[in-house]
Amino acid sequence: SQQGEEDPQALSIQEGENATMNCSYKTSINNLQWYRQNSGRGLVHLILIRSNEREKHSGRLRVTLDTSKKSSSLLITASRAADTASYFCATVSGGSYIPTFGRGTSLIVHP
Amino acid sequence: DTAVSQTPKYLVTQMGNDKSIKCEQNLGHDTMYWYKQDSKKFLKIMFSYNNKELIINETVPNRFSPKSPDKAHLNLHINSLELGDSAVYFCASSQEHRDYEQYFGPGTRLTVT
């Protein structure tokens, strides 16, 4: 069954602005992962955050996790046109190591 | 070097045909996967396979079958193709542990006419 749900479905911003995407899930998780998919390409892993972590950074990316609200957010600061892509959250739960993906947020960054 | 590769990139075929998609990973991972991404970009796990077990998503028709000749390859065979099988199929690999990310291939766009 589908676990993560991203919000918004689509986001359009200007270069230099920050982009925030949210992911909500239904059951308790071991970790939550964010992936990027450029048009016509495979998914690329961005960040993994474990259930006992609250925040992680990687370059211009910041991920937060609130297990009490069963939600996560991905912040891309100072966005660039090259950040244009779909962003997916994926959750790993229970004894499984297989992530369950949401439907993604489509981000367009206008130059 | 490409980490996870798939062939072909595009596959156009008629209903009723049987086709295969090949996948190879050179990352030394012990687990490989097949995903189906529909036109709305929803990514659904089809199979997970390592040398110990094959985990099948029960919603996948038995016309789909994974074949692994060795640890670095996981091919997808599809029999009696249907229109609804049109989608992008992704191969992925990872270490068998919940804290490891997945590495995806570039995808194979299958169109059934």
CSV table of C-alpha atoms in Angstrom, one decimal:
chain,number,residue,atom,x,y,z
A,1,SER,CA,0.0,0.0,0.0
A,2,GLN,CA,1.1,3.5,-0.7
A,3,GLN,CA,2.8,5.1,2.3
A,4,GLY,CA,4.2,8.6,1.6
A,5,GLU,CA,2.1,11.4,0.2
A,6,GLU,CA,3.9,14.4,-1.1
A,7,ASP,CA,2.5,17.9,-1.0
A,8,PRO,CA,2.2,20.0,-3.1
A,9,GLN,CA,1.8,17.9,-6.2
A,10,ALA,CA,3.4,20.7,-8.3
A,11,LEU,CA,5.5,23.7,-7.3
A,12,SER,CA,6.7,26.5,-9.6
A,13,ILE,CA,9.2,29.1,-8.3
A,14,GLN,CA,11.8,31.5,-9.6
A,15,GLU,CA,15.5,30.8,-9.4
A,16,GLY,CA,17.0,31.9,-6.1
A,17,GLU,CA,13.8,31.2,-4.1
A,18,ASN,CA,13.5,28.4,-1.6
A,19,ALA,CA,11.4,25.4,-2.4
A,20,THR,CA,9.7,23.4,0.3
A,21,MET,CA,8.1,20.0,-0.2
A,22,ASN,CA,6.2,17.9,2.4
A,23,CYS,CA,5.7,14.3,2.8
A,24,SER,CA,3.1,12.6,5.1
A,25,TYR,CA,2.9,9.0,5.9
A,26,LYS,CA,0.6,6.7,7.8
A,27,THR,CA,2.5,4.1,9.8
A,28,SER,CA,5.6,4.2,12.0
A,29,ILE,CA,8.8,4.1,10.0
A,30,ASN,CA,12.5,3.1,10.3
A,31,ASN,CA,13.6,5.7,8.0
A,32,LEU,CA,12.5,8.1,5.3
A,33,GLN,CA,14.3,8.9,2.1
A,34,TRP,CA,14.1,11.6,-0.5
A,35,TYR,CA,14.9,11.0,-4.2
A,36,ARG,CA,15.0,13.3,-7.2
A,37,GLN,CA,14.0,12.3,-10.7
A,38,ASN,CA,14.9,14.4,-13.7
A,39,SER,CA,12.7,14.1,-16.7
A,40,GLY,CA,13.3,10.8,-18.5
A,41,ARG,CA,15.8,9.5,-16.0
A,42,GLY,CA,16.0,7.2,-13.0
A,43,LEU,CA,15.6,8.3,-9.4
A,44,VAL,CA,18.7,9.6,-7.6
A,45,HIS,CA,18.9,9.3,-3.8
A,46,LEU,CA,19.3,12.6,-2.0
A,47,ILE,CA,19.0,12.1,1.8
A,48,LEU,CA,18.1,9.3,4.2
A,49,ILE,CA,16.8,10.3,7.7
A,50,ARG,CA,16.3,7.8,10.4
A,51,SER,CA,13.3,7.7,12.7
A,52,ASN,CA,15.4,8.9,15.7
A,53,GLU,CA,16.8,11.9,13.8
A,54,ARG,CA,15.0,15.3,13.4
A,55,GLU,CA,17.0,17.1,10.8
A,56,LYS,CA,19.7,16.5,8.2
A,57,HIS,CA,21.5,18.7,5.8
A,58,SER,CA,23.3,18.0,2.5
A,59,GLY,CA,24.5,21.1,0.6
A,60,ARG,CA,21.5,23.2,-0.2
A,61,LEU,CA,19.1,20.5,1.0
A,62,ARG,CA,17.6,20.4,4.5
A,63,VAL,CA,15.3,17.5,5.6
A,64,THR,CA,13.3,17.5,8.7
A,65,LEU,CA,11.3,14.6,10.3
A,66,ASP,CA,8.5,14.9,12.8
A,67,THR,CA,7.5,11.4,13.8
A,68,SER,CA,4.7,12.7,16.1
A,69,LYS,CA,3.0,14.2,13.0
A,70,LYS,CA,4.2,11.5,10.7
A,71,SER,CA,5.6,14.1,8.3
A,72,SER,CA,8.8,15.2,6.7
A,73,SER,CA,9.8,18.2,4.7
A,74,LEU,CA,12.5,18.8,2.1
A,75,LEU,CA,13.8,22.3,1.7
A,76,ILE,CA,15.9,23.4,-1.2
A,77,THR,CA,17.5,26.7,-0.6
A,78,ALA,CA,18.6,29.2,-3.3
A,79,SER,CA,17.0,27.0,-6.0
A,80,ARG,CA,18.5,26.8,-9.5
A,81,ALA,CA,17.0,25.9,-12.9
A,82,ALA,CA,18.9,22.6,-12.7
A,83,ASP,CA,16.8,21.7,-9.6
A,84,THR,CA,13.8,21.3,-11.9
A,85,ALA,CA,12.7,17.7,-11.3
A,86,SER,CA,10.2,15.5,-9.5
A,87,TYR,CA,11.0,14.8,-5.8
A,88,PHE,CA,9.8,11.6,-4.1
A,89,CYS,CA,9.7,10.6,-0.5
A,90,ALA,CA,10.0,6.9,0.4
A,91,THR,CA,9.5,5.2,3.7
A,92,VAL,CA,10.9,2.0,5.1
A,93,SER,CA,8.8,0.4,7.8
A,94,GLY,CA,8.8,-2.7,10.0
A,95,GLY,CA,11.2,-5.5,9.1
A,96,SER,CA,11.3,-4.5,5.4
A,97,TYR,CA,14.2,-2.9,3.7
A,98,ILE,CA,12.1,-2.0,0.6
A,99,PRO,CA,11.1,1.6,0.5
A,100,THR,CA,7.5,2.6,-0.4
A,101,PHE,CA,7.3,5.7,-2.7
A,102,GLY,CA,4.8,8.5,-2.8
A,103,ARG,CA,3.6,10.1,-6.0
A,104,GLY,CA,6.1,12.9,-6.0
A,105,THR,CA,6.2,16.7,-6.2
A,106,SER,CA,7.0,18.2,-9.5
A,107,LEU,CA,9.2,21.2,-9.1
A,108,ILE,CA,9.8,23.8,-11.8
A,109,VAL,CA,12.4,26.5,-11.2
A,110,HIS,CA,12.2,29.3,-13.7
A,111,PRO,CA,15.5,31.0,-14.7
B,1,ASP,CA,31.0,3.6,-15.3
B,2,THR,CA,27.3,3.2,-15.2
B,3,ALA,CA,26.2,1.8,-11.8
B,4,VAL,CA,22.9,0.3,-12.8
B,5,SER,CA,22.2,-0.2,-16.5
B,6,GLN,CA,19.1,-1.4,-18.3
B,7,THR,CA,18.4,-2.4,-21.9
B,8,PRO,CA,16.6,-1.5,-24.0
B,9,LYS,CA,15.8,2.1,-23.1
B,10,TYR,CA,12.7,2.0,-25.3
B,11,LEU,CA,10.5,-1.0,-26.2
B,12,VAL,CA,7.5,-0.8,-28.5
B,13,THR,CA,5.7,-4.0,-29.1
B,14,GLN,CA,2.2,-5.4,-29.8
B,15,MET,CA,-0.3,-7.0,-27.5
B,16,GLY,CA,0.2,-10.7,-26.9
B,17,ASN,CA,4.0,-10.6,-27.4
B,18,ASP,CA,6.6,-11.8,-24.9
B,19,LYS,CA,9.5,-9.4,-24.1
B,20,SER,CA,12.4,-9.1,-21.7
B,21,ILE,CA,14.2,-6.2,-20.1
B,22,LYS,CA,17.7,-6.7,-18.9
B,23,CYS,CA,19.4,-5.1,-15.9
B,24,GLU,CA,22.9,-5.1,-14.6
B,25,GLN,CA,24.6,-3.5,-11.6
B,26,ASN,CA,28.3,-3.2,-11.0
B,27,LEU,CA,28.0,-1.9,-7.4
B,28,GLY,CA,28.4,-5.3,-5.7
B,29,HIS,CA,25.0,-5.0,-4.2
B,30,ASP,CA,23.2,-8.1,-3.0
B,31,THR,CA,19.7,-7.1,-3.7
B,32,MET,CA,18.0,-6.0,-6.9
B,33,TYR,CA,14.5,-4.7,-7.6
B,34,TRP,CA,12.0,-4.0,-10.4
B,35,TYR,CA,9.7,-1.0,-10.2
B,36,LYS,CA,6.8,0.1,-12.5
B,37,GLN,CA,6.2,3.8,-12.9
B,38,ASP,CA,2.8,4.7,-14.4
B,39,SER,CA,1.8,7.8,-16.3
B,40,LYS,CA,1.1,9.6,-13.1
B,41,LYS,CA,4.6,8.9,-11.9
B,42,PHE,CA,3.4,6.5,-9.2
B,43,LEU,CA,6.3,4.1,-8.5
B,44,LYS,CA,5.3,0.6,-7.5
B,45,ILE,CA,7.6,-2.1,-6.3
B,46,MET,CA,7.2,-5.3,-8.4
B,47,PHE,CA,9.9,-7.6,-7.1
B,48,SER,CA,12.8,-7.7,-4.7
B,49,TYR,CA,15.4,-10.4,-5.2
B,50,ASN,CA,18.6,-11.4,-3.5
B,51,ASN,CA,20.4,-14.8,-3.3
B,52,LYS,CA,18.1,-15.7,-0.4
B,53,GLU,CA,14.7,-14.9,-1.4
B,54,LEU,CA,12.3,-13.4,-4.0
B,55,ILE,CA,9.7,-11.1,-2.6
B,56,ILE,CA,6.8,-10.5,-5.0
B,57,ASN,CA,4.3,-7.8,-4.8
B,58,GLU,CA,1.1,-9.8,-4.8
B,59,THR,CA,-0.6,-7.3,-7.1
B,60,VAL,CA,1.8,-8.1,-9.9
B,61,PRO,CA,0.3,-10.5,-12.5
B,62,ASN,CA,2.1,-13.8,-12.9
B,63,ARG,CA,2.8,-12.8,-16.6
B,64,PHE,CA,5.7,-11.0,-15.0
B,65,SER,CA,8.7,-13.0,-13.8
B,66,PRO,CA,12.2,-12.0,-12.7
B,67,LYS,CA,15.2,-14.1,-13.7
B,68,SER,CA,18.6,-13.7,-12.1
B,69,PRO,CA,21.4,-15.5,-13.8
B,70,ASP,CA,23.9,-14.1,-11.2
B,71,LYS,CA,24.1,-11.6,-8.4
B,72,ALA,CA,24.8,-8.7,-10.8
B,73,HIS,CA,21.8,-9.3,-13.1
B,74,LEU,CA,18.1,-9.3,-12.7
B,75,ASN,CA,16.1,-9.5,-15.9
B,76,LEU,CA,12.3,-9.0,-16.2
B,77,HIS,CA,10.3,-11.3,-18.5
B,78,ILE,CA,6.8,-10.3,-19.5
B,79,ASN,CA,4.5,-12.8,-21.2
B,80,SER,CA,1.4,-12.0,-23.2
B,81,LEU,CA,1.8,-8.3,-23.0
B,82,GLU,CA,-1.3,-6.1,-22.5
B,83,LEU,CA,-2.1,-2.5,-23.1
B,84,GLY,CA,-2.0,-1.8,-19.4
B,85,ASP,CA,1.6,-2.9,-19.2
B,86,SER,CA,2.7,0.3,-20.9
B,87,ALA,CA,4.8,2.1,-18.4
B,88,VAL,CA,8.4,2.9,-17.5
B,89,TYR,CA,10.1,0.0,-15.7
B,90,PHE,CA,13.0,0.8,-13.4
B,91,CYS,CA,15.6,-1.6,-12.1
B,92,ALA,CA,17.3,-0.7,-8.9
B,93,SER,CA,19.8,-2.2,-6.5
B,94,SER,CA,20.9,-1.8,-2.9
B,95,GLN,CA,22.5,-3.6,0.0
B,96,GLU,CA,20.0,-5.7,1.9
B,97,HIS,CA,19.5,-3.4,4.9
B,98,ARG,CA,16.9,-0.9,5.7
B,99,ASP,CA,19.4,2.0,6.1
B,100,TYR,CA,20.8,1.7,2.6
B,101,GLU,CA,19.5,3.8,-0.3
B,102,GLN,CA,18.6,2.4,-3.7
B,103,TYR,CA,20.4,3.0,-6.9
B,104,PHE,CA,18.2,3.2,-10.0
B,105,GLY,CA,18.8,2.4,-13.6
B,106,PRO,CA,17.7,4.9,-16.3
B,107,GLY,CA,14.4,3.1,-17.0
B,108,THR,CA,12.9,1.3,-19.9
B,109,ARG,CA,9.8,2.9,-21.5
B,110,LEU,CA,7.5,0.1,-22.6
B,111,THR,CA,4.7,0.9,-25.1
B,112,VAL,CA,2.3,-1.9,-25.9
B,113,THR,CA,0.1,-1.2,-29.0
